Amino acid sequence: MAPLPIQFTELLSLTQLDIAPTSIGFNTTTLESDRYICVREKSDEASAQVVIIDLHNNNEITRRTIKADSAIMHWSRNIIALKAQRTLQIFDLDAKGKLKSYAMPEDVVFWKWISERSLGLVTDTAVFHWDILDPAQAAPVKVFDRHVNLQGSQIINYRVNSDEKWMVVVGISSQQGRVVGNLQLYSKDRTISQAIEGHAAAFAEIRMEGAPSPTKLFTFSVRTPQGAKLHVVEVDHPAGNPVFQKKAVDVYFPAEATNDFPVAMQVSSRFSIIYLVTKYGFIHLYDLETGTCIFMNRISSETIFTTARHDSTSGILCVNRKGQVLSVSVDDNQIIPYLLQNPANSQLAINLASRAGLAGADDLYQQQFNQLMAQNNFVEAAKVAANSPRGFLRTPQTIEKFKAVPAPPGQLSVILQYFGMLLDKTTLNKYETIELVKPVLAQNRKHLLEKWLKEKKLECTEELGDIVRPHDINMALEIYLAANAPQKVVAAYAETGQFDKILPYAAETGYNPDYTGLLQHIVRMNPEKGSEFANQLAGHEGGALVDIDRVVDVFLSQSMIQAATAFLLTALEKNNPEQGHQQTRLLEINLLNAPQVAAAILGNNMFTYYDKAKIAQLCENAGLFQQALEHYEDPAAIKRVLCNNAAGLNADFVAGFFGRMSVEDSLDCLKEMLRVNIRQNLQIVVTIATKYSDLLGPHRLIAMFESFKNFEGLYYYLGTVVNLTEDGDVVFKYIEAATKCGQTSEVTRICRENNFFNPEKVKNFLKEVPLTDYLPLIVVCDRFNFVHDLILYLYRNQQFASIESYVQKVNPSRTPAVIGGLLDVDCDENTVKGLLQSVPASMVPVDELVAEVERRNRLKMLLPFLESMLAAGNEQTAVYNALAKIYIDSNNNPEKFLKENDKYDTAIVGSYCEKRDPYLAFIAYEKGQNDLELVKITNENSMFKHQARYLVARRDPELWQFVLSPNNIHRRPLVDQVVATAVPESTDPEDVSTAVQSFLQNDLPTELLELLEKIILEPSAFSDNSNLQNLIILTAVKADKARVMDYINRLNNYDGPDIANICIENGLFEEALEVYKKANAHSDAINVLIEHIVSIDRAYAYADRVDLPEVWSRLGKAQIDGLRISDGIDSYIRANDPSNYLEVIEMSSRAGKHDELIKYLQMCRKTLREPPIDSAMALSLARVNKLHELEDFLNAANVANIEETGDLAYEEGLHQAAKIFFTSISNWAKLATTLVYLEEYQNAVECARKANNIKVWKQVHEACVAKKEFRLSQICGLNLIVHAEELHDVVRQYERAGYFDELISLLENGLGLERAHMGMFTELGIALTKYHPEKVMEHLKLFWGRINIPKMIRACESAHLWPELIFLYCHYDEWDNAALAMMERAADAWEHQSFKDIIVKVANLEIYYRALNFYLQEQPRMITDLLASLAPRIDVARVVRMFEQSDNIPLIKPFLLNVQTQNNKVVNNAINDLLIEEEDYKTLRDSVENYDNYDPVELAQRLEQHELVFFRQVAANIYRKHKRWSQSIALSKQDKLFKDAIETAAVSGREDVVDELLRYFVDIGNRECYAAMLYACYDLIPVHTVMEISWRYGLNDYAMPFMINVMREQSMKISTLEKDNEERKQREASQQKTEEETPILGRGPLMITAGSMGGAPQPYGNGMMPQQTGMMPQATGFAPQPTGFGF
């Protein structure tokens, strides 16, 4: 199987990366570039995540929990774009920040990265671009609207070309059982879209031969029911470039792939190859420039849904539904040999090899180059060499060949032309550069060299620099720099004195000269400069350029200690680890020579990597003990220094030093210091222990002090930490140490203040230690409630005094516990009473005391103590509680005590009484207002009367709410007691009010009415209470409306207005009226009559009865509202009320009651001076036509709004009145309008001129036109038409009225105005098209530059003025429309020369072919002239097919002969057919011989049937030309054209053909032809054949010349052989003699080591090249070959 031209690889499988197959699809998996694959996985709402696979980082997988509808990764950066519904967000995953966010106003149906910084967004209506890196662009920018052809399509791709001037949207939709592709191609510069049918599209660029700039191409593919095509077209053709011929080639689909269609397209910029991928997994490779199909095969059995460019291979990446990530690219090593298998693709292989620098076509290039050189076509040979793949022909040998070619006279030499081609295209290599530079420098043209160097056209080498250096050292320096020749660069810098650039250059290039020797020399000569240079070398950014130690040696050799120190300080300032030995050396030098300098260096902490042990020893030797301690790490050395020199060290330093030591070493040092001299070192040890207590651990320190039995040190140490620690053991140790040191007061303080010790442990310790003072134990037991243990301990130890001291001095509040303890140990009662009497009573908590004693049933024992407390004035609640309990238990008149005493706790005492006597409990609860307890005890014991009385007196709404709740089973008996007893008994209004309110709030209306009737209607203290009367009425309104009127009549002390309002709200209007009457609230009463009872008559009677102004005023308002205008005005007049004048004026004006209104206004003007009143007065006078009174009114003092009133009069048609109004205020604009209606036109024009207002001019103009006052109307019109926005209305007015000449006259007069504008010229032209078409052309020729041409075009088109229309199209550069119009209206507008001038300027190529059809139909004699003009622009093949279809090829014969030089197959076929038809065999013979692009077999078959022998002869020539020898000879034999047959046989070079023809001549007996055959085909006829035939047929005479020549050749060959044989024998004899004379051994290497023998090695094992077995898939309809990858 032949090697494939592609490389096909599966990079990875998404399913093997644990990506669910359901997540692999067009909507969930995105591939924006060859860097990232982004997959959205969503098994459920909670587990949504985005998986990012980095293809450039070993397929690294990143999973992020992100919920989004779509996610796409940036081309190259770790930036992700997310879309959730309409919200777009951009995140930088490396920076972990949001770049941008925006909420789109509509859904985004497709989005894609279109560049490194921009996103393309496609919505249902438009396309947007969003620059994510531009902070100023917060929102996406709309680029263009979507075309209607994409409506209903699924958008699958969006592409933008490199300069973002062309965009294409790709969509697909299902129509009639197939997938239809739709493209929208948009041009940004032209802002137009084009709808194209297509499934896949891409943009590309290609550099054509001889083009100064790249050609921009657009390629797309489409499959229709008729077939599939790939189109390549040019967009934005740049000037100077050759025109790219549009390509449209067939795309082959296998028969089984009926529903397959293109889904993606990528273009390789390196190879200029189009990768076309189909839905079924087929890949097609096409050459971008020619459209040639290179390869087609299937790469995937699954649907491929996304693709991207693969930049590393110049191929394509794609993902299919199985999750396979596939890579397809051109195989650099196989593509050219693959193409060369088909000779027709040789040129394509050459172009591709040159374009991409591929191997495989080198032989062809070499052959072509050699052939051109042999033909002396040196310029073309130079082009071949310049374009050779990888520049393999650009060698010194090629240069020498071109140099050897002599220069043509008057032209540049070939070598210079060759260099010029290279300079235009690329950079010269080193050989070409040197050969070009030598003559340039020889001619002293350095400026050219500078130019080429600046443009980077020359390859800089060290050799080139050496050549340039004698001419220009600076230019040579630039070349050395570019060539990276550091030695030469440094030398040049030195030569030019640029020493400051040597170090930067050396650092940049890595060149390392011998700086040490240079430094040594400088130090000897100039130490100061030497130090400076040394610092520069050591301080170099990339690291020291010299060995620092060697520099120091240089300084020390000169005894420059200070310089060495300064150098080392500078060189070591970065404090790097590798500089440790140098830091040590610096310190050693100064410790030995200048200890103070060393101390300063160490004090500044400049270095950290020196040998600390060595420096520590040196410091100790130098007497720097503090520095020695800082550097020692050996504990033994540290102990030695501390113990021997502690007195001489600073205490603060020692304390700080311990902070740097380890815990174990610190403890060892402290122990050693205590062991050596405990008295001297105790204080510093305590200080250190105190400072580092947390670090060393208090327990270790305690153990240390205890190991030396030093409780004093332990006491002082713990004294500093005890107040800060929370460790109970530490506190206990402090208590223990303080106790042993006799510090009882400190022990007492700690026991009283510290909260972290173990009280049980401390208590036991204090009980075990013999104490002189029991106060610490008492404090501990008192704090932690060990009172009982304390009393037992003290009682057993007979410490009664301590007990007394405890309760008297320490804590009297603990007396109850002490008493309880003593009672528990059966202490004598008198002792207990005595102890109790000795304690201040005010400090004893009586509650606890009573509880302790009561718990032990000894309560009566406290009676004397309690009574003594009362006698002493102690009024604590607990005392009274205790006494109450004692009195209750002893039945000592408890009721009196409970009622009269206020000091006891009622809740406690009441609870105590509940089981003993409920009534006593009620008394206690009532006294303390313990509501819930009282309700509970009264409910349980049916004491409802007591409860009712308590509730009424309590006045607590919440309590009422509780007892009146429906859930209370005792509510009914309680309510009965409230109604029957509690409320009637009460005399306090607040009690009653609260009770009533509670009934009301608890929705008990019936019970409430009973209660209220009992206290209001029956004689009581509350009968006249207004609140209760209001309440009973309100309750009746809600519960029983029938009682309301009775209550209103019987009661007098209620709140009338409020009651009336409530009645109104509840629909009791008569009751409300009665309330208002009873209260003499007449205004409210009439409101009820008017608004609620709605009786104007009753209201009038009531107003007449009370006769009050406010009542009449309210009645007047109602009458006005009821449209009783006259009655209302009368009522207002009787009320003398002008307040409602606005409504009265409005209603009267509407009703036309102007006379009545005048009376009302006269009444109003007596008290008011308001503009509405005076305005209405003036308008009313105008309406009743009292013009004289109106003039008097206006002349008198008034505040009327005259202008507004005049407007109203004008609108109502009261023009005389309006004239009076506007005249009085000199309003010329409105006066002019008014005068128009009064038909005073002259005055109206004068007023309009004074007003100078467009609206006025317009109104006056309309009136003058309507009245045919054209002189005046023209004055007005000239003032209007200068305003462009008014022009249209003026024109329409004249046209509607039919005054066309007047309109034209107006516009013509307006053209001379200074303010004449384009609209006037345009409207005049339009008017002329309608009414005077004969004047249109003249107008256009005069004013076409000031006319709105598009508008005028429409007018001319409507008026069928075709010459004028074409004139406008031409001046508007609408050449397409001009040509179309001329063809469509040929009878009126066509003229041949004009049409030729127009047609060559059209942009739409289809118009060319329409023009040809037009000429074919209308002007066939001139079609040849037209074709001559269009020849460079039209598709010749299409023209031929067009005329073939109409059978008019003879008409265009001259054109065809003229374009036949293009060697177009269609043209050749047409000419050949025409010549056959015309029987012009001579021209036909020339045609087939000079132009070979036709179907030879088909033409020959036609010609061999022709009746004329000359055409059959042409057929034979065709057969011969295309090596169909047998057919050619047969045809010649048929026509007896034996000469042609003999020539054909001779040309064929085949013995079988010659033999057959020879025997044919013998058979027919044509001996002359037989002899001619022997002469013409001498080399192809075997001798034995001639001898046989001649002998058999008696043709020896005719064969004799042949035989003579044969014998002559044989004789010459024999002679030659004899001569060669003799020479061979001589050589063999000589060789044999030499062998005999040569020794047998030592004759040379053995055969096994002697190398190859017998010629060159065979390239293959059997000496034969294997045959090719595959068929290259071209665009010929052959089925694709299998790829070998299993698909």
Short mmCIF file of N, CA, C and O in Angstrom, two decimals, residues 258-331:
data_model
loop_
_atom_site.label_atom_id
_atom_site.label_comp_id
_atom_site.label_asym_id
_atom_site.label_seq_id
_atom_site.Cartn_x
_atom_site.Cartn_y
_atom_site.Cartn_z
N THR A 258 -25.16 9.54 1.63
CA THR A 258 -26.13 10.42 0.97
C THR A 258 -26.50 11.61 1.84
O THR A 258 -26.84 12.67 1.33
N ASN A 259 -26.47 11.43 3.16
CA ASN A 259 -26.86 12.51 4.06
C ASN A 259 -25.67 13.24 4.65
O ASN A 259 -25.81 14.02 5.58
N ASP A 260 -24.49 12.96 4.15
CA ASP A 260 -23.29 13.61 4.66
C ASP A 260 -23.21 15.05 4.12
O ASP A 260 -23.70 15.35 3.03
N PHE A 261 -22.58 15.91 4.91
CA PHE A 261 -22.38 17.30 4.47
C PHE A 261 -21.20 17.89 5.25
O PHE A 261 -20.83 17.39 6.32
N PRO A 262 -20.58 18.93 4.73
CA PRO A 262 -19.44 19.55 5.44
C PRO A 262 -19.88 20.17 6.75
O PRO A 262 -20.94 20.78 6.84
N VAL A 263 -19.05 19.99 7.79
CA VAL A 263 -19.36 20.58 9.09
C VAL A 263 -18.27 21.54 9.57
O VAL A 263 -18.54 22.36 10.45
N ALA A 264 -17.07 21.43 9.05
CA ALA A 264 -16.00 22.31 9.53
C ALA A 264 -14.95 22.46 8.44
O ALA A 264 -14.79 21.62 7.57
N MET A 265 -14.25 23.59 8.55
CA MET A 265 -13.21 23.89 7.56
C MET A 265 -12.11 24.67 8.26
O MET A 265 -12.38 25.61 9.01
N GLN A 266 -10.86 24.24 8.05
CA GLN A 266 -9.70 24.95 8.56
C GLN A 266 -8.70 25.08 7.42
O GLN A 266 -8.63 24.21 6.54
N VAL A 267 -7.92 26.16 7.43
CA VAL A 267 -6.94 26.41 6.37
C VAL A 267 -5.57 26.50 7.00
O VAL A 267 -5.36 27.26 7.96
N SER A 268 -4.63 25.71 6.49
CA SER A 268 -3.25 25.74 6.96
C SER A 268 -2.52 26.88 6.28
O SER A 268 -2.40 26.91 5.04
N SER A 269 -2.03 27.82 7.07
CA SER A 269 -1.32 28.96 6.49
C SER A 269 0.05 28.54 5.95
O SER A 269 0.55 29.14 5.00
N ARG A 270 0.64 27.51 6.51
CA ARG A 270 1.96 27.07 6.04
C ARG A 270 1.85 26.38 4.69
O ARG A 270 2.60 26.68 3.77
N PHE A 271 0.92 25.44 4.57
CA PHE A 271 0.80 24.67 3.34
C PHE A 271 -0.18 25.28 2.34
O PHE A 271 -0.22 24.87 1.20
N SER A 272 -1.02 26.25 2.80
CA SER A 272 -2.11 26.77 1.97
C SER A 272 -3.00 25.62 1.50
O SER A 272 -3.33 25.49 0.32
N ILE A 273 -3.34 24.77 2.45
CA ILE A 273 -4.19 23.61 2.19
C ILE A 273 -5.47 23.75 3.00
O ILE A 273 -5.44 24.13 4.18
N ILE A 274 -6.60 23.45 2.38
CA ILE A 274 -7.90 23.50 3.04
C ILE A 274 -8.20 22.11 3.59
O ILE A 274 -8.17 21.12 2.86
N TYR A 275 -8.47 22.06 4.90
CA TYR A 275 -8.94 20.81 5.53
C TYR A 275 -10.45 20.91 5.64
O TYR A 275 -10.98 21.78 6.35
N LEU A 276 -11.15 20.03 4.98
CA LEU A 276 -12.61 20.03 4.99
C LEU A 276 -13.07 18.74 5.67
O LEU A 276 -12.72 17.64 5.24
N VAL A 277 -13.84 18.89 6.76
CA VAL A 277 -14.32 17.75 7.53
C VAL A 277 -15.82 17.65 7.37
O VAL A 277 -16.54 18.66 7.42
N THR A 278 -16.33 16.43 7.17
CA THR A 278 -17.77 16.21 7.01
C THR A 278 -18.34 15.56 8.25
O THR A 278 -17.62 15.08 9.13
N LYS A 279 -19.64 15.52 8.28
CA LYS A 279 -20.34 14.98 9.44
C LYS A 279 -20.01 13.51 9.66
O LYS A 279 -19.87 13.06 10.79
N TYR A 280 -19.88 12.75 8.59
CA TYR A 280 -19.63 11.31 8.71
C TYR A 280 -18.17 10.98 8.94
O TYR A 280 -17.78 9.81 8.91
N GLY A 281 -17.32 11.97 9.15
CA GLY A 281 -15.93 11.71 9.50
C GLY A 281 -14.98 11.65 8.34
O GLY A 281 -13.86 11.16 8.47
N PHE A 282 -15.38 12.12 7.15
CA PHE A 282 -14.47 12.17 6.00
C PHE A 282 -13.67 13.47 6.07
O PHE A 282 -14.18 14.51 6.49
N ILE A 283 -12.43 13.39 5.63
CA ILE A 283 -11.59 14.58 5.54
C ILE A 283 -11.12 14.75 4.10
O ILE A 283 -10.75 13.78 3.43
N HIS A 284 -11.21 15.97 3.61
CA HIS A 284 -10.79 16.31 2.26
C HIS A 284 -9.69 17.35 2.37
O HIS A 284 -9.79 18.30 3.15
N LEU A 285 -8.63 17.19 1.57
CA LEU A 285 -7.55 18.15 1.51
C LEU A 285 -7.55 18.77 0.11
O LEU A 285 -7.50 18.04 -0.91
N TYR A 286 -7.62 20.12 0.05
CA TYR A 286 -7.64 20.84 -1.22
C TYR A 286 -6.54 21.89 -1.20
O TYR A 286 -6.28 22.53 -0.17
N ASP A 287 -5.94 22.09 -2.35
CA ASP A 287 -4.98 23.18 -2.51
C ASP A 287 -5.75 24.49 -2.58
O ASP A 287 -6.69 24.64 -3.37
N LEU A 288 -5.33 25.45 -1.76
CA LEU A 288 -6.07 26.71 -1.66
C LEU A 288 -5.99 27.51 -2.95
O LEU A 288 -6.98 28.12 -3.38
N GLU A 289 -4.85 27.52 -3.61
CA GLU A 289 -4.66 28.39 -4.78
C GLU A 289 -5.36 27.84 -6.02
O GLU A 289 -5.98 28.57 -6.78
N THR A 290 -5.27 26.53 -6.21
CA THR A 290 -5.82 25.94 -7.44
C THR A 290 -7.13 25.22 -7.24
O THR A 290 -7.84 24.94 -8.21
N GLY A 291 -7.47 24.88 -5.99
CA GLY A 291 -8.68 24.12 -5.72
C GLY A 291 -8.54 22.65 -6.04
O GLY A 291 -9.54 21.91 -6.04
N THR A 292 -7.34 22.18 -6.25
CA THR A 292 -7.13 20.78 -6.60
C THR A 292 -7.33 19.89 -5.37
O THR A 292 -6.83 20.21 -4.29
N CYS A 293 -8.04 18.78 -5.57
CA CYS A 293 -8.22 17.81 -4.49
C CYS A 293 -6.93 17.02 -4.33
O CYS A 293 -6.46 16.37 -5.26
N ILE A 294 -6.37 17.04 -3.14
CA ILE A 294 -5.12 16.34 -2.87
C ILE A 294 -5.37 14.95 -2.30
O ILE A 294 -4.75 13.98 -2.68
N PHE A 295 -6.32 14.87 -1.37
CA PHE A 295 -6.54 13.59 -0.68
C PHE A 295 -7.93 13.62 -0.07
O PHE A 295 -8.44 14.66 0.32
N MET A 296 -8.53 12.43 0.02
CA MET A 296 -9.84 12.30 0.68
C MET A 296 -9.92 10.92 1.29
O MET A 296 -9.60 9.93 0.63
N ASN A 297 -10.32 10.83 2.54
CA ASN A 297 -10.51 9.55 3.19
C ASN A 297 -11.31 9.73 4.47
O ASN A 297 -11.56 10.87 4.89
N ARG A 298 -11.66 8.64 5.06
CA ARG A 298 -12.46 8.68 6.29
C ARG A 298 -11.53 8.53 7.48
O ARG A 298 -10.67 7.63 7.51
N ILE A 299 -11.69 9.38 8.47
CA ILE A 299 -10.84 9.35 9.66
C ILE A 299 -11.61 9.00 10.91
O ILE A 299 -11.00 8.76 11.95
N SER A 300 -12.94 8.99 10.85
CA SER A 300 -13.73 8.71 12.05
C SER A 300 -15.04 8.08 11.64
O SER A 300 -15.69 8.52 10.68
N SER A 301 -15.42 7.06 12.41
CA SER A 301 -16.72 6.43 12.17
C SER A 301 -17.83 7.14 12.93
O SER A 301 -19.01 6.86 12.72
N GLU A 302 -17.44 8.03 13.85
CA GLU A 302 -18.41 8.80 14.62
C GLU A 302 -18.46 10.23 14.10
O GLU A 302 -17.53 10.71 13.44
N THR A 303 -19.57 10.90 14.41
CA THR A 303 -19.75 12.28 13.96
C THR A 303 -18.72 13.20 14.60
O THR A 303 -18.53 13.18 15.81
N ILE A 304 -18.07 14.02 13.79
CA ILE A 304 -17.14 15.05 14.29
C ILE A 304 -17.92 16.34 14.43
O ILE A 304 -18.52 16.82 13.48
N PHE A 305 -17.92 16.90 15.66
CA PHE A 305 -18.77 18.07 15.91
C PHE A 305 -17.99 19.35 16.19
O PHE A 305 -18.58 20.43 16.23
N THR A 306 -16.68 19.28 16.40
CA THR A 306 -15.92 20.51 16.61
C THR A 306 -14.50 20.31 16.14
O THR A 306 -13.95 19.20 16.23
N THR A 307 -13.91 21.38 15.60
CA THR A 307 -12.54 21.34 15.09
C THR A 307 -11.81 22.62 15.47
O THR A 307 -12.43 23.61 15.84
N ALA A 308 -10.48 22.57 15.35
CA ALA A 308 -9.64 23.75 15.57
C ALA A 308 -8.32 23.55 14.85
O ALA A 308 -7.93 22.42 14.52
N ARG A 309 -7.62 24.65 14.60
CA ARG A 309 -6.29 24.56 13.99
C ARG A 309 -5.31 23.91 14.96
O ARG A 309 -5.37 24.16 16.16
N HIS A 310 -4.42 23.09 14.44
CA HIS A 310 -3.34 22.49 15.22
C HIS A 310 -2.06 23.16 14.79
O HIS A 310 -1.43 22.78 13.80
N ASP A 311 -1.65 24.21 15.52
CA ASP A 311 -0.56 25.06 15.06
C ASP A 311 0.77 24.32 15.00
O ASP A 311 1.60 24.59 14.12
N SER A 312 1.01 23.40 15.92
CA SER A 312 2.31 22.74 15.95
C SER A 312 2.53 21.87 14.73
O SER A 312 3.67 21.62 14.34
N THR A 313 1.47 21.35 14.11
CA THR A 313 1.60 20.49 12.92
C THR A 313 1.05 21.13 11.67
O THR A 313 1.08 20.51 10.61
N SER A 314 0.55 22.37 11.79
CA SER A 314 -0.11 23.04 10.65
C SER A 314 -1.25 22.18 10.12
O SER A 314 -1.51 22.13 8.93
N GLY A 315 -1.90 21.48 11.05
CA GLY A 315 -3.00 20.59 10.69
C GLY A 315 -4.28 20.99 11.38
O GLY A 315 -4.55 22.17 11.60
N ILE A 316 -5.04 19.98 11.76
CA ILE A 316 -6.37 20.21 12.31
C ILE A 316 -6.58 19.26 13.48
O ILE A 316 -6.12 18.11 13.47
N LEU A 317 -7.22 19.76 14.54
CA LEU A 317 -7.69 18.96 15.67
C LEU A 317 -9.19 18.83 15.58
O LEU A 317 -9.89 19.79 15.22
N CYS A 318 -9.72 17.65 15.94
CA CYS A 318 -11.16 17.47 15.92
C CYS A 318 -11.56 16.50 17.02
O CYS A 318 -10.77 15.69 17.48
N VAL A 319 -12.82 16.62 17.45
CA VAL A 319 -13.38 15.78 18.50
C VAL A 319 -14.66 15.15 17.96
O VAL A 319 -15.50 15.86 17.38
N ASN A 320 -14.78 13.83 18.15
CA ASN A 320 -16.01 13.16 17.71
C ASN A 320 -16.84 12.76 18.92
O ASN A 320 -16.45 12.97 20.07
N ARG A 321 -17.99 12.18 18.65
CA ARG A 321 -18.94 11.89 19.73
C ARG A 321 -18.47 10.77 20.65
O ARG A 321 -19.01 10.61 21.75
N LYS A 322 -17.50 9.97 20.23
CA LYS A 322 -16.94 8.97 21.12
C LYS A 322 -15.93 9.57 22.09
O LYS A 322 -15.45 8.90 22.98
N GLY A 323 -15.64 10.85 21.93
CA GLY A 323 -14.67 11.50 22.79
C GLY A 323 -13.25 11.39 22.31
O GLY A 323 -12.32 11.77 23.03
N GLN A 324 -13.04 10.89 21.08
CA GLN A 324 -11.69 10.82 20.54
C GLN A 324 -11.23 12.21 20.08
O GLN A 324 -11.94 12.90 19.37
N VAL A 325 -10.04 12.59 20.52
CA VAL A 325 -9.42 13.84 20.07
C VAL A 325 -8.40 13.46 19.01
O VAL A 325 -7.38 12.84 19.30
N LEU A 326 -8.71 13.79 17.76
CA LEU A 326 -7.94 13.34 16.61
C LEU A 326 -7.12 14.48 16.03
O LEU A 326 -7.57 15.63 16.00
N SER A 327 -5.93 14.15 15.55
CA SER A 327 -5.05 15.13 14.90
C SER A 327 -4.76 14.66 13.48
O SER A 327 -4.36 13.51 13.28
N VAL A 328 -5.01 15.53 12.52
CA VAL A 328 -4.72 15.23 11.12
C VAL A 328 -3.85 16.36 10.57
O VAL A 328 -4.17 17.54 10.75
N SER A 329 -2.76 15.99 9.93
CA SER A 329 -1.86 16.99 9.37
C SER A 329 -1.19 16.41 8.13
O SER A 329 -1.20 15.20 7.89
N VAL A 330 -0.60 17.28 7.35
CA VAL A 330 0.14 16.86 6.16
C VAL A 330 1.45 16.22 6.58
O VAL A 330 2.15 16.72 7.47
N ASP A 331 1.77 15.08 5.98
CA ASP A 331 3.04 14.42 6.24
C ASP A 331 4.12 15.09 5.37
O ASP A 331 4.11 14.98 4.14
#
